[in-house]
PDB file of C-alpha atoms in Angstrom:
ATOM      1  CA  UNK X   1      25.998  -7.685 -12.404  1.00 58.00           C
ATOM      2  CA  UNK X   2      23.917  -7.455  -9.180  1.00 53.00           C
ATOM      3  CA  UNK X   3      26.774  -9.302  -6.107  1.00 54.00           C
ATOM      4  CA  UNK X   4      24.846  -9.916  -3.145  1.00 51.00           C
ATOM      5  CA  UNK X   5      25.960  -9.970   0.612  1.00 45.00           C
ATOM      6  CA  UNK X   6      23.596 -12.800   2.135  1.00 44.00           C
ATOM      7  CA  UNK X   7      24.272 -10.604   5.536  1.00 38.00           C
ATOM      8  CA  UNK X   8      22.542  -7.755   3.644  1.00 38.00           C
ATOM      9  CA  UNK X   9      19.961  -9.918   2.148  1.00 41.00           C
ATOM     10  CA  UNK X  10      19.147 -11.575   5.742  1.00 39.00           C
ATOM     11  CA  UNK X  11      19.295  -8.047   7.659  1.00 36.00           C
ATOM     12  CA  UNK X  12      15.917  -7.384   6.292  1.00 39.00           C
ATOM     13  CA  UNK X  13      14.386 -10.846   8.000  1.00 37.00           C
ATOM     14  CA  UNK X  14      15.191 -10.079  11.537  1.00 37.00           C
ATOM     15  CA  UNK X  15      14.288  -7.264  13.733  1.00 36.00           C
ATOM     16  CA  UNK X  16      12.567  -6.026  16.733  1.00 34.00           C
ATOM     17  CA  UNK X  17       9.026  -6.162  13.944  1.00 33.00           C
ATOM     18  CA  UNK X  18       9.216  -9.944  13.806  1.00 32.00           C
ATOM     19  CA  UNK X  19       9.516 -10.366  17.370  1.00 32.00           C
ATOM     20  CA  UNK X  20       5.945  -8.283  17.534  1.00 36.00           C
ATOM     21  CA  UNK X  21       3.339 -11.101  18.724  1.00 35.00           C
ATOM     22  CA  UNK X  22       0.614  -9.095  16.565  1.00 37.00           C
ATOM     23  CA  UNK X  23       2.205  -8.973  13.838  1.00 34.00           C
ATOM     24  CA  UNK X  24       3.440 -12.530  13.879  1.00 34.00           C
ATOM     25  CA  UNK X  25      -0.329 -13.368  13.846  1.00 34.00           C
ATOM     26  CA  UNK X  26      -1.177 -10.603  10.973  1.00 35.00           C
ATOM     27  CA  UNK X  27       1.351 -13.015   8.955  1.00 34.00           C
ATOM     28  CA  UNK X  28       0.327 -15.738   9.985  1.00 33.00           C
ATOM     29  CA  UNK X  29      -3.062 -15.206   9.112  1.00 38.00           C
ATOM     30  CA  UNK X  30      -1.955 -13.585   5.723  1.00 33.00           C
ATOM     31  CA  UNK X  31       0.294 -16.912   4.705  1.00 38.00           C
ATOM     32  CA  UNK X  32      -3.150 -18.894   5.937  1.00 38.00           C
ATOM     33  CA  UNK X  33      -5.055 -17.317   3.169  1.00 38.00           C
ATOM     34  CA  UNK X  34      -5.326 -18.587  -0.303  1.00 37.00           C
ATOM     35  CA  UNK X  35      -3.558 -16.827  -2.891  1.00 40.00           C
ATOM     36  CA  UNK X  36      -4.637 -17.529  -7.089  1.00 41.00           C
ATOM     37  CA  UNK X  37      -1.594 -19.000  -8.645  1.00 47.00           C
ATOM     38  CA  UNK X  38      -1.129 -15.988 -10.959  1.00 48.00           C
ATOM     39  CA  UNK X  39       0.277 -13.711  -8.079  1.00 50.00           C
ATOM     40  CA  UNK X  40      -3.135 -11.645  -6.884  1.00 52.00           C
ATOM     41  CA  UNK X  41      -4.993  -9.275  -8.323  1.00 59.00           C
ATOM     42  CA  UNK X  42      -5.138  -8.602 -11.701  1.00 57.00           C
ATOM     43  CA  UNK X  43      -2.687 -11.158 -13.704  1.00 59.00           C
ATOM     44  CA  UNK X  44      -0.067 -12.501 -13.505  1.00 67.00           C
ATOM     45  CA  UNK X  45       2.843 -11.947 -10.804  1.00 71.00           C
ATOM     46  CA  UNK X  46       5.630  -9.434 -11.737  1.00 83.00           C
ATOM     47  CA  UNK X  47       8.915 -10.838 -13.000  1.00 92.00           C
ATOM     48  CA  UNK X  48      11.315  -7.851 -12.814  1.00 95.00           C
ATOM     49  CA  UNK X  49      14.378 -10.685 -13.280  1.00 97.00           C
ATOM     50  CA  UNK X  50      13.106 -11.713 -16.669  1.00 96.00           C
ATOM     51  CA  UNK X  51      15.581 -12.392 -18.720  1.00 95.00           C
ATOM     52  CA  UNK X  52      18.400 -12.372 -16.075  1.00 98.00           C
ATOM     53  CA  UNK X  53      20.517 -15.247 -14.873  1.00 98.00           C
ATOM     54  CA  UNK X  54      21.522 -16.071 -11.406  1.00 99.00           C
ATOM     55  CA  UNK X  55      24.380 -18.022  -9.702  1.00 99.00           C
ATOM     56  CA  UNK X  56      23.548 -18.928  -5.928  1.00 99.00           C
ATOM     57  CA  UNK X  57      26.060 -20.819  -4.329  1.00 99.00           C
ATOM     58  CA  UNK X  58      25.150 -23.156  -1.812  1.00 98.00           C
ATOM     59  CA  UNK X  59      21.834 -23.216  -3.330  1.00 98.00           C
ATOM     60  CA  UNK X  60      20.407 -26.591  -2.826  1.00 97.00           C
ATOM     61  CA  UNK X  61      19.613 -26.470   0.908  1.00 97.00           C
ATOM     62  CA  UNK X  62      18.742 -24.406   3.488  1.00 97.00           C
ATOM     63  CA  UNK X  63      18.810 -19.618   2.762  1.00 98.00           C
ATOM     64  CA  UNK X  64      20.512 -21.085  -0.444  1.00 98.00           C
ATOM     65  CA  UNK X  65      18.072 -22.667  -1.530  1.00 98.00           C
ATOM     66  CA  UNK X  66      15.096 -20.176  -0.576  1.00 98.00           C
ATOM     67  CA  UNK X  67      17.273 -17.261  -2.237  1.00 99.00           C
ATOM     68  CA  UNK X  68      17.220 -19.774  -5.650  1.00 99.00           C
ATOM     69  CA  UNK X  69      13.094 -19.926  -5.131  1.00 98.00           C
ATOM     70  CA  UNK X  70      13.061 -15.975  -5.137  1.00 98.00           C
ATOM     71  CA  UNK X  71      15.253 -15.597  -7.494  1.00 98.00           C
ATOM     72  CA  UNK X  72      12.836 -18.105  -9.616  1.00 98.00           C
ATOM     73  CA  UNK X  73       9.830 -16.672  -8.820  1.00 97.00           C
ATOM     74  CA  UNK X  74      10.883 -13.238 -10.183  1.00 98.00           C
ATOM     75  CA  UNK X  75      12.063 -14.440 -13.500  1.00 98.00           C
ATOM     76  CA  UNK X  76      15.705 -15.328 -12.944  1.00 98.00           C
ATOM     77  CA  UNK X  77      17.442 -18.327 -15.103  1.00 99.00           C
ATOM     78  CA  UNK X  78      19.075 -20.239 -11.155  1.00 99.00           C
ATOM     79  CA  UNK X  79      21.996 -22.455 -11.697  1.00 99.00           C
ATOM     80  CA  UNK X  80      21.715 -23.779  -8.114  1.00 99.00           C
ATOM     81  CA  UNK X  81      24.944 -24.790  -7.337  1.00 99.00           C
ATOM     82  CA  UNK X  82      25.813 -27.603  -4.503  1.00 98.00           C
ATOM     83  CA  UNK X  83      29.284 -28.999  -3.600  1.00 97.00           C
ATOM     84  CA  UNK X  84      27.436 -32.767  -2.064  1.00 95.00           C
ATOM     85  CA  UNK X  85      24.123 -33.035  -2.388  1.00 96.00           C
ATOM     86  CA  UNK X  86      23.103 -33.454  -5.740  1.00 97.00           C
ATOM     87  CA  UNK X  87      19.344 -34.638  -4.633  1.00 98.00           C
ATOM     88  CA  UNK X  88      18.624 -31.318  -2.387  1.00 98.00           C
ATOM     89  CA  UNK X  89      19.746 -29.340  -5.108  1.00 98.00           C
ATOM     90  CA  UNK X  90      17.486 -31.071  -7.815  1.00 99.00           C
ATOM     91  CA  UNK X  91      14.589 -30.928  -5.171  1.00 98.00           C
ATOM     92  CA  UNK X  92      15.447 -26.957  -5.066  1.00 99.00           C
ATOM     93  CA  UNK X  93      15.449 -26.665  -9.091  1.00 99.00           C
ATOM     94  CA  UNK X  94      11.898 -28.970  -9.130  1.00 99.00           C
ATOM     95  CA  UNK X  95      10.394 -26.332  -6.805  1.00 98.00           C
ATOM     96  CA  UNK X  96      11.272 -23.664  -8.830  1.00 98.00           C
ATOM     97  CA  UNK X  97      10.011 -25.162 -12.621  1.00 98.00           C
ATOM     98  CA  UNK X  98       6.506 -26.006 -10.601  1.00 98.00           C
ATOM     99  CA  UNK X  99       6.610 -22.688  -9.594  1.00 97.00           C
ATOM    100  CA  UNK X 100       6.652 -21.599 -13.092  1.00 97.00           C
ATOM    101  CA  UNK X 101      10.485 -20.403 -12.893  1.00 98.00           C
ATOM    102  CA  UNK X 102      13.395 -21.805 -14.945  1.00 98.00           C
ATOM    103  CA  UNK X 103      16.654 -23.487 -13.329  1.00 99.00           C
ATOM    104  CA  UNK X 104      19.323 -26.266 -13.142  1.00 99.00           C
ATOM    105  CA  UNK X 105      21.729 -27.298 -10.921  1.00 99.00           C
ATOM    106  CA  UNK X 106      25.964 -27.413 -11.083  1.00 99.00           C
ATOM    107  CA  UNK X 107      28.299 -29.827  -8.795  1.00 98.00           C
ATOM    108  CA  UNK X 108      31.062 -27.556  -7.378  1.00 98.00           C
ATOM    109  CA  UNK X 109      33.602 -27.267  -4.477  1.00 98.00           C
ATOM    110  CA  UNK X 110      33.763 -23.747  -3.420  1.00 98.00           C
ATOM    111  CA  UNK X 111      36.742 -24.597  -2.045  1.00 97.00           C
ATOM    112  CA  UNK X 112      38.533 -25.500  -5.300  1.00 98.00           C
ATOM    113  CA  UNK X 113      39.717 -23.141  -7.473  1.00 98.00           C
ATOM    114  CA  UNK X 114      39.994 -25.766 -10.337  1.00 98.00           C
ATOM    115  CA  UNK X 115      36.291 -27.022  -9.276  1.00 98.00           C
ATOM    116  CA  UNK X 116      35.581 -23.617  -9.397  1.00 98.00           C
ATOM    117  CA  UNK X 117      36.564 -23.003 -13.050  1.00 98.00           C
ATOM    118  CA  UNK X 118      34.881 -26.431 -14.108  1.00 98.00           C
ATOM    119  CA  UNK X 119      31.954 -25.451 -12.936  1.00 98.00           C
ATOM    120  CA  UNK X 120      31.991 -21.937 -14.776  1.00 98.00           C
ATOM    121  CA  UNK X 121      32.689 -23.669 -17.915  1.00 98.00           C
ATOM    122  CA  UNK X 122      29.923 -26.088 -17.358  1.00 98.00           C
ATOM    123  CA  UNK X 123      27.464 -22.975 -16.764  1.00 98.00           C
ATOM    124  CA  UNK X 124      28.939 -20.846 -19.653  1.00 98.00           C
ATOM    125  CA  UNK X 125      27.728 -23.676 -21.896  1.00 98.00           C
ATOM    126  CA  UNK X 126      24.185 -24.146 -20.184  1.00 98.00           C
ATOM    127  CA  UNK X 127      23.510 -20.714 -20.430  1.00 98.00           C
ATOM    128  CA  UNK X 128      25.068 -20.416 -24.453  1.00 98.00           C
ATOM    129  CA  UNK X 129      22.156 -23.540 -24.778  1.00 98.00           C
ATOM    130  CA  UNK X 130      19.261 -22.046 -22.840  1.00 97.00           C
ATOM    131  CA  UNK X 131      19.799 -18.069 -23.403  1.00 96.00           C
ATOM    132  CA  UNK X 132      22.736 -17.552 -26.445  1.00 96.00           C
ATOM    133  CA  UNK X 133      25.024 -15.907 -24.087  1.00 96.00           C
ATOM    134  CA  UNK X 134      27.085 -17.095 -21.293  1.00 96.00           C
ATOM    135  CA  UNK X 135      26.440 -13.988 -18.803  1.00 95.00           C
ATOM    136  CA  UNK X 136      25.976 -14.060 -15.202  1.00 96.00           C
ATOM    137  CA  UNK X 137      24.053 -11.187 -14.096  1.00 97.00           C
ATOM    138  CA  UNK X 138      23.432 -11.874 -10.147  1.00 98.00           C
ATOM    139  CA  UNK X 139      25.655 -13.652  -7.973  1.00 98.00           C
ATOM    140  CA  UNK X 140      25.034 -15.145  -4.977  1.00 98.00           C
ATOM    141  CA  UNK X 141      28.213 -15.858  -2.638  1.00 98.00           C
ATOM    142  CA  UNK X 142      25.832 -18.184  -0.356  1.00 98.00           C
ATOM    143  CA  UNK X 143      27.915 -21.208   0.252  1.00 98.00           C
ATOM    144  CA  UNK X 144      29.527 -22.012   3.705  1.00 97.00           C
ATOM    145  CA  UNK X 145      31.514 -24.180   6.211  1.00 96.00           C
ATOM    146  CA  UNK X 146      31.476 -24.437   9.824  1.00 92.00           C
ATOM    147  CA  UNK X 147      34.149 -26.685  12.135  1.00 87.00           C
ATOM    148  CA  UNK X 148      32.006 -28.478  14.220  1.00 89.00           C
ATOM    149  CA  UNK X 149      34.217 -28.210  17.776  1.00 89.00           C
ATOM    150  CA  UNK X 150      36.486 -25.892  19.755  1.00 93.00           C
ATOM    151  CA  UNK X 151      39.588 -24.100  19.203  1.00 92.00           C
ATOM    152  CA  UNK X 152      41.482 -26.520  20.819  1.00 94.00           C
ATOM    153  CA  UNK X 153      40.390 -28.973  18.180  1.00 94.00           C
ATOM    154  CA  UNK X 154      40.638 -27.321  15.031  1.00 94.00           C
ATOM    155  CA  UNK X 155      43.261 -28.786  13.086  1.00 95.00           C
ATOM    156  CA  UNK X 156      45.168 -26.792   9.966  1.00 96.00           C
ATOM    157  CA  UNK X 157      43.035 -28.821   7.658  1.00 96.00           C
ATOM    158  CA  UNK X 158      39.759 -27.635   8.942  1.00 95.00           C
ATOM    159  CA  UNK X 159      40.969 -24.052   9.463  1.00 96.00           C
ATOM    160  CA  UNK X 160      42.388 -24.274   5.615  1.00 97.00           C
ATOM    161  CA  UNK X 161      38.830 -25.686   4.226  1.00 97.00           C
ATOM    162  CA  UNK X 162      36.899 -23.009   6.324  1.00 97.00           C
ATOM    163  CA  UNK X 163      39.509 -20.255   4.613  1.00 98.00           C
ATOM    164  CA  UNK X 164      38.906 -21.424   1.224  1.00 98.00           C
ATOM    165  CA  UNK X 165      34.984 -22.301   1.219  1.00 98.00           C
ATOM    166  CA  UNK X 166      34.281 -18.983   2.908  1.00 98.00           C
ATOM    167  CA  UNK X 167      36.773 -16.681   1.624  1.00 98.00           C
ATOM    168  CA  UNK X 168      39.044 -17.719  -1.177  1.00 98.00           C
ATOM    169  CA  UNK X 169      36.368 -19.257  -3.410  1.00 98.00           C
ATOM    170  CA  UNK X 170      34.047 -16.569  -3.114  1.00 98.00           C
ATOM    171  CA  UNK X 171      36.408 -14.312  -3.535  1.00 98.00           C
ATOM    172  CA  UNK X 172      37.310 -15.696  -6.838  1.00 98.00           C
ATOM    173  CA  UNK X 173      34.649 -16.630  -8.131  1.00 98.00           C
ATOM    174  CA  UNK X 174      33.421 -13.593  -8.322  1.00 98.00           C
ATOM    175  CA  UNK X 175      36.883 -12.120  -9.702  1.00 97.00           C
ATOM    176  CA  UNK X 176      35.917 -15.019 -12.612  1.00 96.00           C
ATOM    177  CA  UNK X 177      32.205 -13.711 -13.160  1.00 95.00           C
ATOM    178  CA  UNK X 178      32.738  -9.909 -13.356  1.00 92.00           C
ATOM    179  CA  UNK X 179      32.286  -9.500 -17.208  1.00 86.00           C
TER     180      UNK X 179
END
């Protein structure tokens, strides 16, 4: 199973490069240009995830939901999974089958262990209908909570949801997905 850091993933995006005016414009001017559905030159685009499944949490909005594309456009199976908003997280899983990818989305609270586990049952059986085995092979710890004000005003509540969204429920889930 590939576990991904979305620090590591998002190193790679930043940089002294992108702040480079010239070649800002040299992608600029690349994204401007037309590319044939099929990838380029030659066929069709590569799909080194064939036959792989991915779970990206907090994948309906947002990185989440750009990591989900990705992961769809190189042949992953994306259960996009979203704790509220079930119609950014169908939009997400629309993008990817017009892209020619396969996905679905799962309701969870990452902050739940017994949401958790629901939602791993719920994904064992969609990938025992759509692939004959219930195997996650990436995993995508994306999901996230913020307190919106200062120290002063953070309550035990808030500091307790940030705790579990950020740490606890990542932290078990993927306990619960190593095979």
């Amino acid at each position: 199973m590939f576990l991904v850091s979305l620090a590591a993933y998002c190193s790679g995006m930043g940089g002294s490069s992108v702040r480079n005016s010239q070649r800002r414009m040299r992608m600029t001017e690349i994204s401007k240009q037309e590319r044939p559905a099929s990838g380029g030159i030659g066929g069709p685009a590569p799909r080194p995830l064939a036959g792989r499944s991915a779970l990206v949490t907090g994948g309906g909005r947002g990185i989440g939901s750009a990591i989900c594309e990705r992961l769809g456009a190189m042949g992953a199976l994306v259960a996009v999974v979203y704790r509220f908003d079930q119609r950014s997280a169908q939009a997400t899983v629309d993008r990817i089958h017009a892209a020619g990818g396969q996905a679905f989305a799962l309701a969870a609270d990452m902050g739940a262990l017994a949401s958790i586990d629901d939602m791993l049952a719920r994904l064992d059986r969609e990938l025992m209908a759509r692939t004959g085995e219930a195997r996650i092979d990436i995993l995508v710890n994306n999901a996230g909570v913020a307190p919106n004000g200062t120290v002063e005003q953070t309550s035990e509540q808030m500091f307790d949801e940030v705790i579990n969204v950020n740490l606890k429920g990542p932290f078990f889930l993927t306990q619960k997905a190593i095979p």
